[in-house]
Coordinates of C-alpha atoms in Angstrom, one line a residue:
M1 CA 122.6 90.7 114.4
N2 CA 122.8 94.3 115.8
K3 CA 122.9 95.6 112.3
I4 CA 119.4 94.4 111.4
Y5 CA 117.3 97.4 110.9
C6 CA 113.9 95.8 111.6
K7 CA 112.5 92.4 112.4
A8 CA 109.4 92.8 110.2
P9 CA 110.5 90.6 107.3
W10 CA 110.8 87.6 109.6
T11 CA 108.0 88.3 112.1
S12 CA 105.3 90.2 110.1
V13 CA 103.3 89.9 106.9
S14 CA 100.7 92.1 105.2
Y15 CA 98.3 90.3 102.9
M16 CA 97.2 92.9 100.3
P17 CA 94.4 93.1 97.7
G18 CA 95.2 91.0 94.6
G19 CA 97.1 88.3 96.4
K20 CA 100.1 90.5 97.1
Y21 CA 102.4 90.8 100.1
S22 CA 104.4 93.4 101.9
P23 CA 106.5 93.2 105.1
C24 CA 104.2 95.4 107.2
C25 CA 101.4 98.0 106.9
A26 CA 104.0 100.9 106.8
W27 CA 105.7 99.6 103.7
S28 CA 105.4 102.3 101.0
G29 CA 106.7 100.5 98.0
G30 CA 105.6 97.9 95.4
Q31 CA 104.2 94.6 96.7
F32 CA 105.6 91.1 96.4
N33 CA 104.1 87.9 94.9
S34 CA 104.9 85.7 97.9
R35 CA 106.0 85.8 101.5
E36 CA 109.3 84.2 100.5
E37 CA 110.0 86.9 97.9
M38 CA 109.2 89.6 100.4
T39 CA 111.4 88.1 103.1
N40 CA 114.3 87.5 100.7
S41 CA 114.1 91.0 99.2
V42 CA 113.6 93.2 102.3
G43 CA 115.3 90.9 104.8
G44 CA 118.2 90.5 102.4
A45 CA 118.7 94.2 102.2
F46 CA 118.8 94.4 106.0
F47 CA 121.4 91.7 106.1
R48 CA 123.6 93.8 103.7
G49 CA 123.2 96.8 106.0
E50 CA 120.9 98.5 103.6
V51 CA 117.6 100.3 104.4
P52 CA 115.2 100.3 101.5
R53 CA 113.7 103.7 100.8
E54 CA 110.3 102.1 101.1
C55 CA 111.1 101.5 104.8
A56 CA 113.0 104.7 105.5
N57 CA 110.2 106.8 104.1
Q58 CA 107.9 105.6 106.9
C59 CA 110.4 104.5 109.6
P60 CA 113.5 106.8 109.3
P61 CA 116.7 105.7 110.9
D62 CA 116.4 108.4 113.6
A63 CA 112.9 107.4 114.7
E64 CA 111.9 104.0 115.9
G65 CA 108.3 104.3 114.5
W66 CA 106.7 101.0 113.6
R67 CA 110.0 99.2 114.2
G68 CA 109.4 99.4 117.9
M69 CA 106.5 97.0 117.7
Y70 CA 108.6 94.3 116.1
K71 CA 111.7 94.5 118.2
N72 CA 110.2 92.4 121.0
Y73 CA 109.3 89.6 118.6
A74 CA 111.6 86.6 118.7
T75 CA 113.3 85.5 115.4
D76 CA 116.2 83.4 114.2
Y77 CA 116.4 85.5 111.0
K78 CA 116.2 82.2 109.1
T79 CA 112.5 81.3 109.3
H80 CA 109.4 83.4 108.9
K81 CA 106.9 83.2 111.8
I82 CA 103.8 85.4 112.0
H83 CA 103.8 87.5 115.1
F84 CA 102.0 90.4 113.4
L85 CA 99.4 89.8 110.7
D86 CA 98.0 92.6 108.6
F87 CA 95.1 91.0 106.7
R88 CA 93.4 93.0 103.9
N89 CA 93.7 90.5 101.1
N90 CA 90.8 91.8 99.1
N91 CA 88.9 95.0 98.5
L92 CA 85.4 93.6 99.1
C93 CA 83.2 96.5 100.4
N94 CA 79.6 97.4 100.4
L95 CA 80.1 101.2 100.5
K96 CA 81.3 103.9 98.1
C97 CA 82.7 106.4 100.5
R98 CA 83.5 109.7 98.9
S99 CA 87.0 109.8 100.4
C100 CA 87.8 106.3 99.0
G101 CA 88.0 104.8 95.5
P102 CA 88.0 101.6 93.5
R103 CA 91.3 100.3 94.9
F104 CA 89.8 99.6 98.3
S105 CA 86.1 99.1 97.4
T106 CA 84.5 96.7 95.0
S107 CA 81.3 98.8 95.1
W108 CA 83.4 101.8 93.8
A109 CA 85.1 99.5 91.3
S110 CA 81.8 98.3 90.0
E111 CA 80.4 101.8 89.7
V112 CA 83.3 103.2 87.6
G113 CA 83.8 100.0 85.6
V114 CA 87.3 99.0 86.7
E115 CA 88.6 95.5 87.4
D116 CA 87.3 93.8 90.5
I117 CA 90.2 92.3 92.4
S118 CA 88.3 90.9 95.3
L119 CA 88.4 87.3 94.1
Y120 CA 92.0 87.1 93.0
N121 CA 94.4 84.7 94.8
P122 CA 92.6 83.9 98.1
I123 CA 95.1 83.2 100.9
D124 CA 95.5 79.5 101.8
V125 CA 94.5 79.9 105.4
A126 CA 94.6 76.1 106.0
D127 CA 98.4 76.1 105.9
M128 CA 98.9 79.3 107.9
D129 CA 100.6 78.9 111.2
L130 CA 99.2 81.5 113.6
S131 CA 100.1 79.7 116.9
E132 CA 102.6 82.5 117.8
C133 CA 100.6 85.4 116.6
K134 CA 100.6 88.4 118.9
Q135 CA 98.7 91.0 117.0
I136 CA 96.4 91.2 114.0
Y137 CA 95.0 94.1 112.0
F138 CA 92.0 93.5 109.8
A139 CA 91.2 96.1 107.1
G140 CA 89.8 96.1 103.6
G141 CA 87.6 96.8 101.9
E142 CA 85.3 96.0 104.7
P143 CA 86.9 93.2 106.7
L144 CA 83.7 91.9 108.2
L145 CA 82.4 91.0 104.7
N146 CA 85.6 89.1 103.9
P147 CA 84.9 85.3 104.2
Q148 CA 88.6 84.7 104.8
H149 CA 88.6 86.9 107.8
Y150 CA 86.3 84.4 109.5
Q151 CA 88.6 81.6 108.5
V152 CA 91.5 83.4 110.2
L153 CA 89.5 83.8 113.4
E154 CA 88.6 80.1 113.3
K155 CA 92.3 79.2 112.7
L156 CA 93.4 81.2 115.7
I157 CA 90.9 79.5 117.9
A158 CA 91.9 76.1 116.6
Q159 CA 95.6 76.9 117.3
G160 CA 94.9 78.3 120.7
A161 CA 96.2 81.8 119.9
D162 CA 94.8 84.9 121.5
P163 CA 96.4 87.9 119.8
A164 CA 95.3 91.5 120.2
I165 CA 92.9 92.0 117.3
M166 CA 92.3 95.4 115.7
Y167 CA 89.7 96.2 113.0
S168 CA 89.1 99.2 110.7
T169 CA 85.4 98.7 109.9
N170 CA 82.6 100.8 108.5
M171 CA 80.2 99.3 111.2
T172 CA 77.5 98.4 108.7
V173 CA 77.8 94.6 109.1
L174 CA 78.8 92.2 111.9
G175 CA 78.8 89.0 109.8
A176 CA 78.9 87.5 106.3
K177 CA 76.7 84.6 105.2
S178 CA 76.6 82.0 108.0
K179 CA 79.5 83.6 110.0
H180 CA 79.1 86.2 112.7
V181 CA 81.5 87.9 115.0
K182 CA 79.1 87.4 117.9
D183 CA 80.0 83.7 117.7
L184 CA 83.8 84.2 117.4
W185 CA 84.9 87.3 119.2
P186 CA 84.1 85.8 122.7
S187 CA 87.1 83.5 122.2
F188 CA 89.5 86.5 122.3
S189 CA 90.6 88.7 125.1
R190 CA 91.3 92.0 123.3
I191 CA 89.2 93.3 120.3
N192 CA 90.0 96.9 119.3
V193 CA 87.5 98.3 116.9
H194 CA 88.3 101.4 114.9
A195 CA 84.9 102.5 113.6
S196 CA 85.2 104.5 110.3
I197 CA 82.4 106.9 110.8
D198 CA 82.6 110.3 109.0
A199 CA 79.2 111.6 109.8
V200 CA 76.1 110.7 111.8
G201 CA 72.4 110.7 111.2
K202 CA 71.1 111.6 107.8
Y203 CA 74.6 112.8 106.7
A204 CA 76.2 109.3 107.2
G205 CA 74.9 107.9 104.0
I206 CA 75.9 111.0 102.0
V207 CA 79.5 110.9 103.0
R208 CA 79.8 107.1 103.0
S209 CA 77.4 106.1 100.2
G210 CA 75.4 103.0 101.1
S211 CA 75.8 103.4 104.8
D212 CA 72.6 103.2 106.9
W213 CA 72.9 105.1 110.1
I214 CA 70.3 103.1 112.0
T215 CA 72.2 99.9 111.3
V216 CA 75.6 101.5 112.2
E217 CA 74.1 102.8 115.5
H218 CA 72.6 99.4 116.3
N219 CA 76.0 97.7 115.7
L220 CA 77.8 100.2 117.8
K221 CA 75.5 99.6 120.7
W222 CA 76.1 95.9 120.5
I223 CA 79.9 96.3 120.5
L224 CA 79.6 98.5 123.6
T225 CA 78.0 95.6 125.5
Q226 CA 81.1 93.4 124.9
S227 CA 83.6 93.4 127.8
N228 CA 86.5 92.3 125.5
C229 CA 85.9 95.1 123.0
N230 CA 87.4 98.6 123.0
I231 CA 86.1 101.1 120.4
K232 CA 87.5 104.2 118.8
I233 CA 85.8 106.4 116.3
A234 CA 88.2 106.9 113.4
T235 CA 86.8 109.9 111.4
V236 CA 88.4 111.0 108.2
I237 CA 88.4 114.8 108.4
S238 CA 88.2 116.3 105.0
A239 CA 86.4 119.0 102.9
I240 CA 83.7 116.4 102.3
N241 CA 82.5 116.0 105.9
I242 CA 83.9 118.9 108.0
W243 CA 80.6 120.8 107.5
W244 CA 78.7 118.2 109.5
L245 CA 81.5 117.5 112.0
P246 CA 79.7 119.4 114.8
E247 CA 76.8 116.9 114.8
L248 CA 79.3 114.0 114.9
L249 CA 81.3 115.6 117.8
E250 CA 78.1 116.2 119.7
Y251 CA 76.8 112.7 119.2
F252 CA 80.1 111.1 120.4
N253 CA 80.5 113.5 123.3
W254 CA 80.3 110.5 125.6
L255 CA 83.7 109.2 124.3
T256 CA 86.8 109.7 126.3
P257 CA 89.4 111.8 124.5
D258 CA 91.5 108.7 123.7
Q259 CA 88.5 107.0 122.0
F260 CA 88.4 109.6 119.2
E261 CA 91.0 108.8 116.6
P262 CA 90.5 111.2 113.7
V263 CA 92.5 110.9 110.5
L264 CA 93.3 114.0 108.4
A265 CA 93.0 113.9 104.7
N266 CA 96.1 115.3 102.9
A267 CA 95.6 119.1 103.1
D268 CA 97.0 119.4 99.5
S269 CA 94.6 117.0 98.0
V270 CA 91.4 117.9 96.3
I271 CA 89.4 116.7 99.3
G272 CA 91.9 118.2 101.8
L273 CA 91.1 121.2 104.0
G274 CA 93.4 123.3 101.9
S275 CA 90.7 123.3 99.2
I276 CA 88.2 125.3 101.5
P277 CA 88.0 129.0 100.7
D278 CA 89.3 131.4 103.4
Q279 CA 85.8 132.9 104.2
Y280 CA 84.5 129.6 105.5
R281 CA 87.5 128.8 107.7
P282 CA 87.1 130.9 110.8
S283 CA 83.9 129.1 111.9
L284 CA 85.4 125.7 111.2
I285 CA 88.5 126.6 113.2
T286 CA 86.3 127.7 116.2
M287 CA 84.3 124.5 116.0
L288 CA 87.5 122.4 116.1
E289 CA 89.1 124.4 118.9
Q290 CA 86.1 124.3 121.1
S291 CA 85.6 120.5 120.7
K292 CA 86.2 118.1 123.6
F293 CA 88.7 116.4 121.4
A294 CA 90.6 119.6 120.5
E295 CA 93.9 118.3 121.9
H296 CA 94.2 115.4 119.6
I297 CA 97.2 115.8 117.3
N298 CA 95.1 115.5 114.1
M299 CA 92.5 118.0 115.4
K300 CA 95.4 120.4 115.9
R301 CA 96.7 119.6 112.4
A302 CA 93.2 120.3 111.0
V303 CA 93.2 123.7 112.7
D304 CA 96.7 124.4 111.4
A305 CA 95.7 123.5 107.9
L306 CA 92.7 125.8 107.9
R307 CA 94.7 128.6 109.5
N308 CA 97.9 128.3 107.4
Q309 CA 97.3 126.3 104.2
R310 CA 97.0 128.5 101.2
Y311 CA 93.6 128.3 99.5
N312 CA 93.7 126.5 96.2
A313 CA 90.9 127.7 94.0
T314 CA 91.5 125.1 91.4
N315 CA 91.2 122.3 93.9
W316 CA 88.0 123.9 95.4
Y317 CA 86.1 123.9 92.1
R318 CA 87.4 120.5 91.2
F319 CA 86.2 119.3 94.6
L320 CA 82.8 120.9 94.1
A321 CA 82.5 119.3 90.6
Q322 CA 83.4 115.9 92.0
Q323 CA 80.8 116.1 94.7
M324 CA 78.0 117.3 92.5
I325 CA 78.8 114.7 89.8
Q326 CA 78.5 112.0 92.4
D327 CA 75.3 113.6 93.6
N328 CA 73.9 113.4 90.1
Y329 CA 75.2 109.9 89.3
R330 CA 74.1 108.4 92.6
N331 CA 71.0 110.4 93.2
E332 CA 72.5 111.8 96.4
N333 CA 72.4 115.3 97.9
W334 CA 75.7 116.3 99.3
F335 CA 75.5 119.8 97.9
D336 CA 71.8 120.3 98.9
N337 CA 72.9 119.7 102.5
L338 CA 76.0 121.9 102.4
P339 CA 75.4 124.6 105.0
V340 CA 77.2 127.2 102.8
K341 CA 75.6 126.2 99.5
H342 CA 73.9 129.6 99.0
D343 CA 77.2 131.4 99.5
V344 CA 78.9 129.0 97.1
Y345 CA 76.2 129.6 94.5
K346 CA 76.7 133.3 94.7
E347 CA 80.5 133.0 94.7
T348 CA 80.5 130.7 91.7
L349 CA 78.3 133.0 89.7
Q350 CA 80.2 136.0 91.0
I351 CA 77.0 137.6 92.4
G352 CA 77.1 140.2 95.1

């Protein structure tokens, strides 16, 4: 079995929106209609000594990457046991974050009038064997709104499993209907919360439409009282929110460096840092470099993008148009709060 490239097809499963499956959260290809189809397709390729490009793109042969997590999981390469569970089986979400879209938010989907996939093919949790589960990742959508997330927690408790549990959550809710994490989380030893917070105070609801900062702050404070919970702040750094990043960095100055886990938007995308005009970049670079968290790899990448990424004027004006259209449609005020709005106004009208 030394030729087997990765154990994921037999030890891991990702439940994706729309009732689809993939072998793990790093899989970059099309999704499968069942666990069996996924195992036979990807595992079959490994048996033949082949590495699907959907794996090689994320976990190249010369780098262990995600494969390192699975190598310690036991398997007979015949049966599928869930050691790692990636659970994001719907896109139910109460926010319309400007860096997101309808694929991962029903609120976005409703606003733009595209099909809502949150209710398709719910997973049959009753038949799920989680007795050997070692690690779970809950995402969405917003996982704490997902009724089946609570079914999974109850299943783990019933089967006596105590995996490390990780969440990506917008921190606006801690329960859904009659279920609440306050009643379930005490049954587990390790809860890792990655809080998706892109701005604080009055800017929070501008960047993540629908977010109420007072509620987010209240929920954060409760989590900090729980001895089995570890928290990280997972900020998406983009042209949308970098203008108010100083306030966020100041607010979270009490974090240790390893508790700040920023994610960098693709610099080439419309919302990427490459869209920002050159004249605004020096002050943003200084802000990032003087931060307590300046040594984080993605903070360094943000500085590198601002310093070296060629300015894309087309993207900048597309970006501005997107933000102002959302302001108008949602009755929000991203542009009104933009610190450089007067300069942008003059620049756009070619004044001065």
